[in-house]
PDB file of C-alpha atoms in Angstrom:
ATOM      1  CA  UNK W   1      -0.148   0.398  -0.013  1.00 59.00           C
ATOM      2  CA  UNK W   2       0.836   3.288  -0.866  1.00 66.00           C
ATOM      3  CA  UNK W   3      -0.316   6.027   0.769  1.00 59.00           C
ATOM      4  CA  UNK W   4       0.300  10.371   0.122  1.00 66.00           C
ATOM      5  CA  UNK W   5      -1.091  13.488   1.779  1.00 66.00           C
ATOM      6  CA  UNK W   6      -1.019  17.118   1.750  1.00 70.00           C
ATOM      7  CA  UNK W   7      -3.054  20.000   2.901  1.00 75.00           C
ATOM      8  CA  UNK W   8      -3.237  23.708   2.871  1.00 85.00           C
ATOM      9  CA  UNK W   9      -5.133  25.849   4.719  1.00 88.00           C
ATOM     10  CA  UNK W  10      -5.433  29.644   5.643  1.00 90.00           C
ATOM     11  CA  UNK W  11      -7.147  31.119   8.542  1.00 90.00           C
ATOM     12  CA  UNK W  12      -7.814  35.008   9.544  1.00 91.00           C
ATOM     13  CA  UNK W  13      -9.430  37.241  11.981  1.00 91.00           C
ATOM     14  CA  UNK W  14     -11.135  40.599  11.446  1.00 92.00           C
ATOM     15  CA  UNK W  15     -11.880  43.034  13.651  1.00 92.00           C
ATOM     16  CA  UNK W  16     -14.758  44.929  12.666  1.00 92.00           C
ATOM     17  CA  UNK W  17     -15.768  46.555  15.133  1.00 92.00           C
ATOM     18  CA  UNK W  18     -14.813  46.704  19.448  1.00 90.00           C
ATOM     19  CA  UNK W  19     -16.879  44.110  19.810  1.00 94.00           C
ATOM     20  CA  UNK W  20     -17.371  42.213  17.370  1.00 95.00           C
ATOM     21  CA  UNK W  21     -15.185  40.090  15.114  1.00 95.00           C
ATOM     22  CA  UNK W  22     -15.153  37.754  12.139  1.00 95.00           C
ATOM     23  CA  UNK W  23     -13.403  34.515  11.313  1.00 94.00           C
ATOM     24  CA  UNK W  24     -12.565  33.414   8.000  1.00 94.00           C
ATOM     25  CA  UNK W  25     -10.732  29.877   6.633  1.00 94.00           C
ATOM     26  CA  UNK W  26     -10.139  26.710   4.242  1.00 92.00           C
ATOM     27  CA  UNK W  27      -8.484  24.226   4.458  1.00 88.00           C
ATOM     28  CA  UNK W  28      -7.512  22.014   1.152  1.00 86.00           C
ATOM     29  CA  UNK W  29      -6.635  18.109   1.537  1.00 81.00           C
ATOM     30  CA  UNK W  30      -5.346  15.656  -1.348  1.00 80.00           C
ATOM     31  CA  UNK W  31      -5.121  11.825  -0.480  1.00 74.00           C
ATOM     32  CA  UNK W  32      -3.684   9.325  -2.453  1.00 75.00           C
ATOM     33  CA  UNK W  33      -3.918   5.793  -1.881  1.00 71.00           C
ATOM     34  CA  UNK W  34      -2.737   2.911  -4.199  1.00 68.00           C
ATOM     35  CA  UNK W  35      -3.231  -0.721  -2.996  1.00 65.00           C
ATOM     36  CA  UNK W  36      -1.463  -3.733  -4.056  1.00 65.00           C
ATOM     37  CA  UNK W  37      -1.831  -7.450  -3.044  1.00 61.00           C
ATOM     38  CA  UNK W  38      -4.519  -9.749  -2.612  1.00 57.00           C
ATOM     39  CA  UNK W  39      -6.851  -6.451  -3.731  1.00 59.00           C
ATOM     40  CA  UNK W  40      -6.320  -3.773  -6.138  1.00 61.00           C
ATOM     41  CA  UNK W  41      -7.157  -0.144  -6.902  1.00 62.00           C
ATOM     42  CA  UNK W  42      -6.341   3.568  -6.525  1.00 69.00           C
ATOM     43  CA  UNK W  43      -8.224   6.452  -4.755  1.00 72.00           C
ATOM     44  CA  UNK W  44      -7.451  10.414  -5.278  1.00 76.00           C
ATOM     45  CA  UNK W  45      -9.394  12.438  -3.148  1.00 77.00           C
ATOM     46  CA  UNK W  46      -9.264  15.662  -3.000  1.00 79.00           C
ATOM     47  CA  UNK W  47     -11.552  18.776  -1.259  1.00 80.00           C
ATOM     48  CA  UNK W  48     -12.117  22.335  -0.683  1.00 84.00           C
ATOM     49  CA  UNK W  49     -13.471  22.440   2.993  1.00 88.00           C
ATOM     50  CA  UNK W  50     -14.704  26.052   4.173  1.00 91.00           C
ATOM     51  CA  UNK W  51     -15.312  27.649   7.383  1.00 93.00           C
ATOM     52  CA  UNK W  52     -16.667  31.144   9.071  1.00 96.00           C
ATOM     53  CA  UNK W  53     -17.174  32.289  12.708  1.00 96.00           C
ATOM     54  CA  UNK W  54     -18.055  35.426  13.797  1.00 97.00           C
ATOM     55  CA  UNK W  55     -17.840  36.507  18.027  1.00 96.00           C
ATOM     56  CA  UNK W  56     -19.184  38.912  19.115  1.00 96.00           C
ATOM     57  CA  UNK W  57     -18.076  40.440  23.069  1.00 95.00           C
ATOM     58  CA  UNK W  58     -21.506  42.850  24.394  1.00 95.00           C
ATOM     59  CA  UNK W  59     -19.769  43.018  27.863  1.00 93.00           C
ATOM     60  CA  UNK W  60     -15.875  41.834  29.227  1.00 91.00           C
ATOM     61  CA  UNK W  61     -16.011  38.972  30.694  1.00 94.00           C
ATOM     62  CA  UNK W  62     -18.511  37.243  28.113  1.00 96.00           C
ATOM     63  CA  UNK W  63     -18.206  36.511  23.710  1.00 96.00           C
ATOM     64  CA  UNK W  64     -21.419  35.075  22.067  1.00 97.00           C
ATOM     65  CA  UNK W  65     -20.340  32.813  18.589  1.00 97.00           C
ATOM     66  CA  UNK W  66     -21.774  31.193  16.146  1.00 97.00           C
ATOM     67  CA  UNK W  67     -19.916  29.260  13.562  1.00 97.00           C
ATOM     68  CA  UNK W  68     -19.936  26.977   9.967  1.00 96.00           C
ATOM     69  CA  UNK W  69     -17.732  24.247   9.111  1.00 94.00           C
ATOM     70  CA  UNK W  70     -17.397  21.783   6.349  1.00 91.00           C
ATOM     71  CA  UNK W  71     -14.537  18.244   6.724  1.00 87.00           C
ATOM     72  CA  UNK W  72     -14.643  15.505   5.258  1.00 81.00           C
ATOM     73  CA  UNK W  73     -11.996  12.307   5.567  1.00 78.00           C
ATOM     74  CA  UNK W  74     -11.729   9.509   2.778  1.00 76.00           C
ATOM     75  CA  UNK W  75     -12.267   6.102   2.943  1.00 66.00           C
ATOM     76  CA  UNK W  76     -10.003   3.921   5.118  1.00 61.00           C
ATOM     77  CA  UNK W  77      -9.401   0.462   7.169  1.00 51.00           C
ATOM     78  CA  UNK W  78     -11.409  -2.328   5.678  1.00 51.00           C
ATOM     79  CA  UNK W  79     -12.597  -0.071   3.013  1.00 50.00           C
ATOM     80  CA  UNK W  80      -9.807   0.225   1.136  1.00 53.00           C
ATOM     81  CA  UNK W  81     -10.607  -3.383  -0.516  1.00 53.00           C
ATOM     82  CA  UNK W  82     -13.338  -1.532  -2.381  1.00 52.00           C
ATOM     83  CA  UNK W  83     -11.187   1.355  -3.831  1.00 51.00           C
ATOM     84  CA  UNK W  84     -11.022  -1.133  -7.427  1.00 48.00           C
ATOM     85  CA  UNK W  85     -14.676  -1.509  -6.766  1.00 47.00           C
ATOM     86  CA  UNK W  86     -16.908   1.455  -5.874  1.00 50.00           C
ATOM     87  CA  UNK W  87     -14.258   4.199  -5.853  1.00 58.00           C
ATOM     88  CA  UNK W  88     -16.179   4.960  -2.256  1.00 68.00           C
ATOM     89  CA  UNK W  89     -16.390   8.445  -2.097  1.00 74.00           C
ATOM     90  CA  UNK W  90     -15.155  10.536   1.173  1.00 80.00           C
ATOM     91  CA  UNK W  91     -17.748  11.184   3.717  1.00 83.00           C
ATOM     92  CA  UNK W  92     -18.748  14.075   4.529  1.00 88.00           C
ATOM     93  CA  UNK W  93     -19.439  16.679   7.069  1.00 91.00           C
ATOM     94  CA  UNK W  94     -21.220  20.083   8.069  1.00 95.00           C
ATOM     95  CA  UNK W  95     -21.590  21.506  11.457  1.00 96.00           C
ATOM     96  CA  UNK W  96     -23.684  24.526  12.328  1.00 97.00           C
ATOM     97  CA  UNK W  97     -22.889  25.646  16.010  1.00 97.00           C
ATOM     98  CA  UNK W  98     -23.501  28.851  18.251  1.00 98.00           C
ATOM     99  CA  UNK W  99     -22.347  29.598  21.325  1.00 97.00           C
ATOM    100  CA  UNK W 100     -21.522  31.606  24.937  1.00 97.00           C
ATOM    101  CA  UNK W 101     -18.429  31.852  27.187  1.00 96.00           C
ATOM    102  CA  UNK W 102     -18.760  33.572  30.139  1.00 96.00           C
ATOM    103  CA  UNK W 103     -16.282  34.698  33.051  1.00 95.00           C
ATOM    104  CA  UNK W 104     -19.636  34.879  36.049  1.00 91.00           C
ATOM    105  CA  UNK W 105     -16.517  34.999  38.980  1.00 89.00           C
ATOM    106  CA  UNK W 106     -13.153  35.331  39.704  1.00 87.00           C
ATOM    107  CA  UNK W 107     -11.439  32.511  38.427  1.00 89.00           C
ATOM    108  CA  UNK W 108     -14.849  30.701  37.458  1.00 94.00           C
ATOM    109  CA  UNK W 109     -16.454  30.541  33.619  1.00 96.00           C
ATOM    110  CA  UNK W 110     -18.781  28.503  32.225  1.00 97.00           C
ATOM    111  CA  UNK W 111     -19.140  27.215  27.999  1.00 97.00           C
ATOM    112  CA  UNK W 112     -22.273  26.356  26.447  1.00 98.00           C
ATOM    113  CA  UNK W 113     -23.236  25.412  22.732  1.00 98.00           C
ATOM    114  CA  UNK W 114     -25.981  24.094  20.146  1.00 98.00           C
ATOM    115  CA  UNK W 115     -24.854  22.179  17.397  1.00 97.00           C
ATOM    116  CA  UNK W 116     -26.333  19.930  14.620  1.00 97.00           C
ATOM    117  CA  UNK W 117     -24.322  17.807  12.657  1.00 95.00           C
ATOM    118  CA  UNK W 118     -24.605  16.652   9.131  1.00 95.00           C
ATOM    119  CA  UNK W 119     -23.501  13.199   7.908  1.00 90.00           C
ATOM    120  CA  UNK W 120     -22.930  11.868   4.540  1.00 88.00           C
ATOM    121  CA  UNK W 121     -21.337   8.285   4.180  1.00 82.00           C
ATOM    122  CA  UNK W 122     -21.367   5.874   1.546  1.00 77.00           C
ATOM    123  CA  UNK W 123     -21.155   1.908   1.220  1.00 72.00           C
ATOM    124  CA  UNK W 124     -20.170  -0.591  -1.438  1.00 64.00           C
ATOM    125  CA  UNK W 125     -23.575  -2.411  -2.304  1.00 57.00           C
ATOM    126  CA  UNK W 126     -20.287  -5.389  -3.216  1.00 57.00           C
ATOM    127  CA  UNK W 127     -21.509  -5.109  -6.610  1.00 55.00           C
ATOM    128  CA  UNK W 128     -19.599  -2.163  -8.439  1.00 57.00           C
ATOM    129  CA  UNK W 129     -21.670   0.655  -6.570  1.00 59.00           C
ATOM    130  CA  UNK W 130     -22.234   2.904  -3.952  1.00 68.00           C
ATOM    131  CA  UNK W 131     -25.310   3.715  -0.954  1.00 77.00           C
ATOM    132  CA  UNK W 132     -25.313   6.569   0.564  1.00 84.00           C
ATOM    133  CA  UNK W 133     -26.291   7.258   4.452  1.00 86.00           C
ATOM    134  CA  UNK W 134     -27.038  10.115   5.856  1.00 92.00           C
ATOM    135  CA  UNK W 135     -27.370  11.029   9.265  1.00 94.00           C
ATOM    136  CA  UNK W 136     -28.318  14.230  11.768  1.00 95.00           C
ATOM    137  CA  UNK W 137     -27.191  14.836  14.806  1.00 96.00           C
ATOM    138  CA  UNK W 138     -28.287  17.902  17.092  1.00 97.00           C
ATOM    139  CA  UNK W 139     -26.978  18.654  20.167  1.00 96.00           C
ATOM    140  CA  UNK W 140     -26.282  20.726  23.431  1.00 97.00           C
ATOM    141  CA  UNK W 141     -23.127  20.592  25.632  1.00 98.00           C
ATOM    142  CA  UNK W 142     -21.774  22.646  28.792  1.00 98.00           C
ATOM    143  CA  UNK W 143     -18.351  22.902  30.855  1.00 98.00           C
ATOM    144  CA  UNK W 144     -18.232  25.035  33.937  1.00 97.00           C
ATOM    145  CA  UNK W 145     -14.804  25.004  35.277  1.00 96.00           C
ATOM    146  CA  UNK W 146     -12.630  27.247  38.194  1.00 95.00           C
ATOM    147  CA  UNK W 147     -11.614  27.611  41.512  1.00 93.00           C
ATOM    148  CA  UNK W 148     -13.357  27.172  44.219  1.00 92.00           C
ATOM    149  CA  UNK W 149     -10.652  28.372  46.571  1.00 92.00           C
ATOM    150  CA  UNK W 150      -7.012  28.771  46.165  1.00 91.00           C
ATOM    151  CA  UNK W 151      -6.098  25.159  46.148  1.00 94.00           C
ATOM    152  CA  UNK W 152      -9.327  23.534  44.946  1.00 95.00           C
ATOM    153  CA  UNK W 153     -10.020  23.740  41.145  1.00 96.00           C
ATOM    154  CA  UNK W 154     -12.067  21.155  39.315  1.00 96.00           C
ATOM    155  CA  UNK W 155     -14.073  20.940  35.471  1.00 97.00           C
ATOM    156  CA  UNK W 156     -17.683  19.668  35.142  1.00 97.00           C
ATOM    157  CA  UNK W 157     -19.106  19.261  31.344  1.00 98.00           C
ATOM    158  CA  UNK W 158     -22.683  17.699  30.083  1.00 98.00           C
ATOM    159  CA  UNK W 159     -22.997  16.842  27.042  1.00 97.00           C
ATOM    160  CA  UNK W 160     -27.063  15.771  25.346  1.00 98.00           C
ATOM    161  CA  UNK W 161     -27.480  14.347  21.817  1.00 96.00           C
ATOM    162  CA  UNK W 162     -30.034  13.496  19.639  1.00 95.00           C
ATOM    163  CA  UNK W 163     -29.539  11.362  16.077  1.00 94.00           C
ATOM    164  CA  UNK W 164     -31.726  10.307  13.355  1.00 94.00           C
ATOM    165  CA  UNK W 165     -30.315   8.055  10.207  1.00 93.00           C
ATOM    166  CA  UNK W 166     -32.328  10.201   7.484  1.00 93.00           C
ATOM    167  CA  UNK W 167     -31.387   8.144   4.149  1.00 91.00           C
ATOM    168  CA  UNK W 168     -29.954   4.636   4.148  1.00 88.00           C
ATOM    169  CA  UNK W 169     -30.210   3.380   0.389  1.00 87.00           C
ATOM    170  CA  UNK W 170     -28.153  -0.198   1.948  1.00 82.00           C
ATOM    171  CA  UNK W 171     -31.287  -0.501   4.604  1.00 86.00           C
ATOM    172  CA  UNK W 172     -34.026   2.342   4.133  1.00 90.00           C
ATOM    173  CA  UNK W 173     -36.087   0.761   6.606  1.00 91.00           C
ATOM    174  CA  UNK W 174     -33.893   2.194   9.164  1.00 91.00           C
ATOM    175  CA  UNK W 175     -34.487   5.739   8.040  1.00 91.00           C
ATOM    176  CA  UNK W 176     -35.993   7.164  11.151  1.00 93.00           C
ATOM    177  CA  UNK W 177     -33.629   4.806  13.288  1.00 94.00           C
ATOM    178  CA  UNK W 178     -31.425   6.187  15.988  1.00 94.00           C
ATOM    179  CA  UNK W 179     -27.546   5.957  15.024  1.00 91.00           C
ATOM    180  CA  UNK W 180     -25.613   3.472  16.242  1.00 90.00           C
ATOM    181  CA  UNK W 181     -23.524   5.016  19.682  1.00 91.00           C
ATOM    182  CA  UNK W 182     -24.422   8.159  20.246  1.00 93.00           C
ATOM    183  CA  UNK W 183     -25.372   8.508  23.991  1.00 96.00           C
ATOM    184  CA  UNK W 184     -27.908  10.520  24.746  1.00 96.00           C
ATOM    185  CA  UNK W 185     -26.755  12.133  28.434  1.00 97.00           C
ATOM    186  CA  UNK W 186     -22.639  12.325  29.042  1.00 98.00           C
ATOM    187  CA  UNK W 187     -21.340  13.155  32.241  1.00 97.00           C
ATOM    188  CA  UNK W 188     -18.356  14.307  33.376  1.00 97.00           C
ATOM    189  CA  UNK W 189     -16.316  15.758  36.369  1.00 96.00           C
ATOM    190  CA  UNK W 190     -12.533  16.288  37.437  1.00 97.00           C
ATOM    191  CA  UNK W 191     -11.566  17.593  40.967  1.00 96.00           C
ATOM    192  CA  UNK W 192      -7.923  18.984  41.891  1.00 96.00           C
ATOM    193  CA  UNK W 193      -6.818  19.802  45.172  1.00 96.00           C
ATOM    194  CA  UNK W 194      -3.822  21.058  46.371  1.00 95.00           C
ATOM    195  CA  UNK W 195      -3.294  18.867  49.985  1.00 94.00           C
ATOM    196  CA  UNK W 196      -0.108  20.728  50.467  1.00 92.00           C
ATOM    197  CA  UNK W 197       3.058  22.277  48.489  1.00 90.00           C
ATOM    198  CA  UNK W 198       4.404  19.393  47.122  1.00 92.00           C
ATOM    199  CA  UNK W 199       1.316  17.109  46.846  1.00 95.00           C
ATOM    200  CA  UNK W 200      -2.009  17.493  44.909  1.00 96.00           C
ATOM    201  CA  UNK W 201      -4.681  14.901  44.781  1.00 97.00           C
ATOM    202  CA  UNK W 202      -7.748  14.425  42.345  1.00 97.00           C
ATOM    203  CA  UNK W 203     -10.495  12.071  41.640  1.00 97.00           C
ATOM    204  CA  UNK W 204     -13.332  12.581  38.534  1.00 97.00           C
ATOM    205  CA  UNK W 205     -16.048  10.375  37.020  1.00 97.00           C
ATOM    206  CA  UNK W 206     -17.168   9.788  33.494  1.00 97.00           C
ATOM    207  CA  UNK W 207     -21.051   8.900  33.204  1.00 98.00           C
ATOM    208  CA  UNK W 208     -22.621   7.975  29.792  1.00 97.00           C
ATOM    209  CA  UNK W 209     -25.852   7.080  28.790  1.00 97.00           C
ATOM    210  CA  UNK W 210     -26.471   3.641  26.869  1.00 96.00           C
ATOM    211  CA  UNK W 211     -26.883   3.893  22.968  1.00 95.00           C
ATOM    212  CA  UNK W 212     -27.501   1.831  19.849  1.00 94.00           C
ATOM    213  CA  UNK W 213     -24.457  -0.649  18.841  1.00 93.00           C
ATOM    214  CA  UNK W 214     -26.216  -0.735  15.527  1.00 89.00           C
ATOM    215  CA  UNK W 215     -28.534   0.952  13.505  1.00 88.00           C
ATOM    216  CA  UNK W 216     -30.797  -1.120  13.169  1.00 90.00           C
ATOM    217  CA  UNK W 217     -31.660  -0.458  16.943  1.00 93.00           C
ATOM    218  CA  UNK W 218     -31.611  -4.571  17.493  1.00 91.00           C
ATOM    219  CA  UNK W 219     -28.343  -3.959  19.968  1.00 92.00           C
ATOM    220  CA  UNK W 220     -27.803  -2.051  23.458  1.00 93.00           C
ATOM    221  CA  UNK W 221     -24.697  -1.110  24.832  1.00 94.00           C
ATOM    222  CA  UNK W 222     -26.039  -0.333  28.463  1.00 95.00           C
ATOM    223  CA  UNK W 223     -24.759   2.956  30.892  1.00 97.00           C
ATOM    224  CA  UNK W 224     -22.359   2.896  32.228  1.00 97.00           C
ATOM    225  CA  UNK W 225     -19.877   5.374  35.638  1.00 97.00           C
ATOM    226  CA  UNK W 226     -16.503   5.002  35.966  1.00 97.00           C
ATOM    227  CA  UNK W 227     -14.621   6.697  38.928  1.00 98.00           C
ATOM    228  CA  UNK W 228     -10.825   7.861  38.403  1.00 97.00           C
ATOM    229  CA  UNK W 229      -8.205   9.156  40.411  1.00 97.00           C
ATOM    230  CA  UNK W 230      -4.584  10.795  40.225  1.00 97.00           C
ATOM    231  CA  UNK W 231      -2.150  11.844  42.801  1.00 97.00           C
ATOM    232  CA  UNK W 232       0.567  14.651  41.743  1.00 95.00           C
ATOM    233  CA  UNK W 233       4.081  14.449  43.815  1.00 94.00           C
ATOM    234  CA  UNK W 234       6.114  17.356  43.035  1.00 91.00           C
ATOM    235  CA  UNK W 235       9.799  16.420  43.839  1.00 90.00           C
ATOM    236  CA  UNK W 236      11.174  19.612  43.098  1.00 89.00           C
ATOM    237  CA  UNK W 237      10.935  22.418  40.806  1.00 84.00           C
ATOM    238  CA  UNK W 238      11.764  20.667  37.585  1.00 88.00           C
ATOM    239  CA  UNK W 239      10.696  16.821  38.484  1.00 92.00           C
ATOM    240  CA  UNK W 240       7.221  15.724  39.969  1.00 92.00           C
ATOM    241  CA  UNK W 241       5.867  12.217  40.025  1.00 95.00           C
ATOM    242  CA  UNK W 242       1.924  10.979  38.947  1.00 95.00           C
ATOM    243  CA  UNK W 243       0.184   8.211  40.232  1.00 97.00           C
ATOM    244  CA  UNK W 244      -3.528   7.890  37.973  1.00 96.00           C
ATOM    245  CA  UNK W 245      -5.453   4.943  38.715  1.00 97.00           C
ATOM    246  CA  UNK W 246      -8.246   4.278  35.768  1.00 96.00           C
ATOM    247  CA  UNK W 247     -11.154   2.762  36.545  1.00 97.00           C
ATOM    248  CA  UNK W 248     -10.849   2.628  40.198  1.00 96.00           C
ATOM    249  CA  UNK W 249     -14.234   0.797  42.119  1.00 96.00           C
ATOM    250  CA  UNK W 250     -13.090  -1.883  38.648  1.00 96.00           C
ATOM    251  CA  UNK W 251     -16.522  -1.668  37.428  1.00 95.00           C
ATOM    252  CA  UNK W 252     -17.269  -3.694  34.577  1.00 95.00           C
ATOM    253  CA  UNK W 253     -18.289  -1.731  31.218  1.00 95.00           C
ATOM    254  CA  UNK W 254     -18.273  -1.258  27.907  1.00 94.00           C
ATOM    255  CA  UNK W 255     -17.353   2.209  26.083  1.00 93.00           C
ATOM    256  CA  UNK W 256     -17.881   1.261  22.755  1.00 91.00           C
ATOM    257  CA  UNK W 257     -18.230  -1.283  19.531  1.00 89.00           C
ATOM    258  CA  UNK W 258     -17.934  -1.730  15.932  1.00 82.00           C
ATOM    259  CA  UNK W 259     -20.340  -4.222  16.048  1.00 78.00           C
ATOM    260  CA  UNK W 260     -22.953  -6.346  17.599  1.00 79.00           C
ATOM    261  CA  UNK W 261     -20.338  -8.972  18.541  1.00 81.00           C
ATOM    262  CA  UNK W 262     -17.384  -6.940  18.379  1.00 85.00           C
ATOM    263  CA  UNK W 263     -18.177  -4.928  21.895  1.00 91.00           C
ATOM    264  CA  UNK W 264     -15.249  -3.344  23.798  1.00 92.00           C
ATOM    265  CA  UNK W 265     -14.364  -3.763  27.010  1.00 94.00           C
ATOM    266  CA  UNK W 266     -13.922  -1.210  29.403  1.00 95.00           C
ATOM    267  CA  UNK W 267      -9.918  -2.401  31.260  1.00 95.00           C
ATOM    268  CA  UNK W 268     -10.401  -3.249  34.751  1.00 96.00           C
ATOM    269  CA  UNK W 269      -8.518  -1.316  37.530  1.00 97.00           C
ATOM    270  CA  UNK W 270      -5.017   0.070  36.186  1.00 97.00           C
ATOM    271  CA  UNK W 271      -2.576   2.208  37.391  1.00 96.00           C
ATOM    272  CA  UNK W 272       0.329   4.203  35.881  1.00 95.00           C
ATOM    273  CA  UNK W 273       3.296   5.609  37.396  1.00 95.00           C
ATOM    274  CA  UNK W 274       5.024   8.386  35.297  1.00 95.00           C
ATOM    275  CA  UNK W 275       7.705  10.930  36.069  1.00 93.00           C
ATOM    276  CA  UNK W 276       7.732  14.241  33.807  1.00 91.00           C
ATOM    277  CA  UNK W 277      10.370  17.151  33.773  1.00 87.00           C
ATOM    278  CA  UNK W 278      10.882  20.767  33.169  1.00 82.00           C
ATOM    279  CA  UNK W 279      14.425  22.191  31.851  1.00 78.00           C
TER     280      UNK W 279
END
């Protein structure tokens, strides 16, 4: 397999007034692949994708924004085998988003956004053709972070997602179903406490709602909550020792799935010890 990728990108921020700012950008991608061996084929994908945004600051502590962007993703993985067959087009994504950032108190801030994402993907029909699939996802996400005291820092995030398959040429009866691996509610938080000059402690959790494994909505990934912890010890001004414990309560959970018979099992309780330096 021979693979080459090239890209060029440009972005500019234009100050229209003291309160209003315009952001314009564009990206050009070129992706070439040649496959030899058990399957042969080649494909070249090129795309020009724009992005634009506007930022308005009615007050120093408040920023409102809206943005539009397009991206694309060339076929990969198992789909390489279809290069000599369907010559599948890249997956395309269009995103609309609007949000706010508010520094509402000393050391505390909140960000929130609503968005709509359209996904246009294709699959091979194994007869030399391609079948289109379109998914629309709407959501809301918010994050609050900051210092409660001089020694206590925290961050918490929440997201709400809804997604629908609006077109499926491969399986028309699945139109109207919920998109796969799309948990409706996701929540996470992390606390960091500076116990003393050299020792810091961390504790957090991640919750993920149940979601469908497949587009037929016949199998489900169960919801889960996982707790993590950490300890940081500053040996001196240059060296820091960090112990991270993941899945503190040894929860059995399944964070993702490729298909109904390929479900990812979350790692049991595990610990990592690392040392980092600054020179």
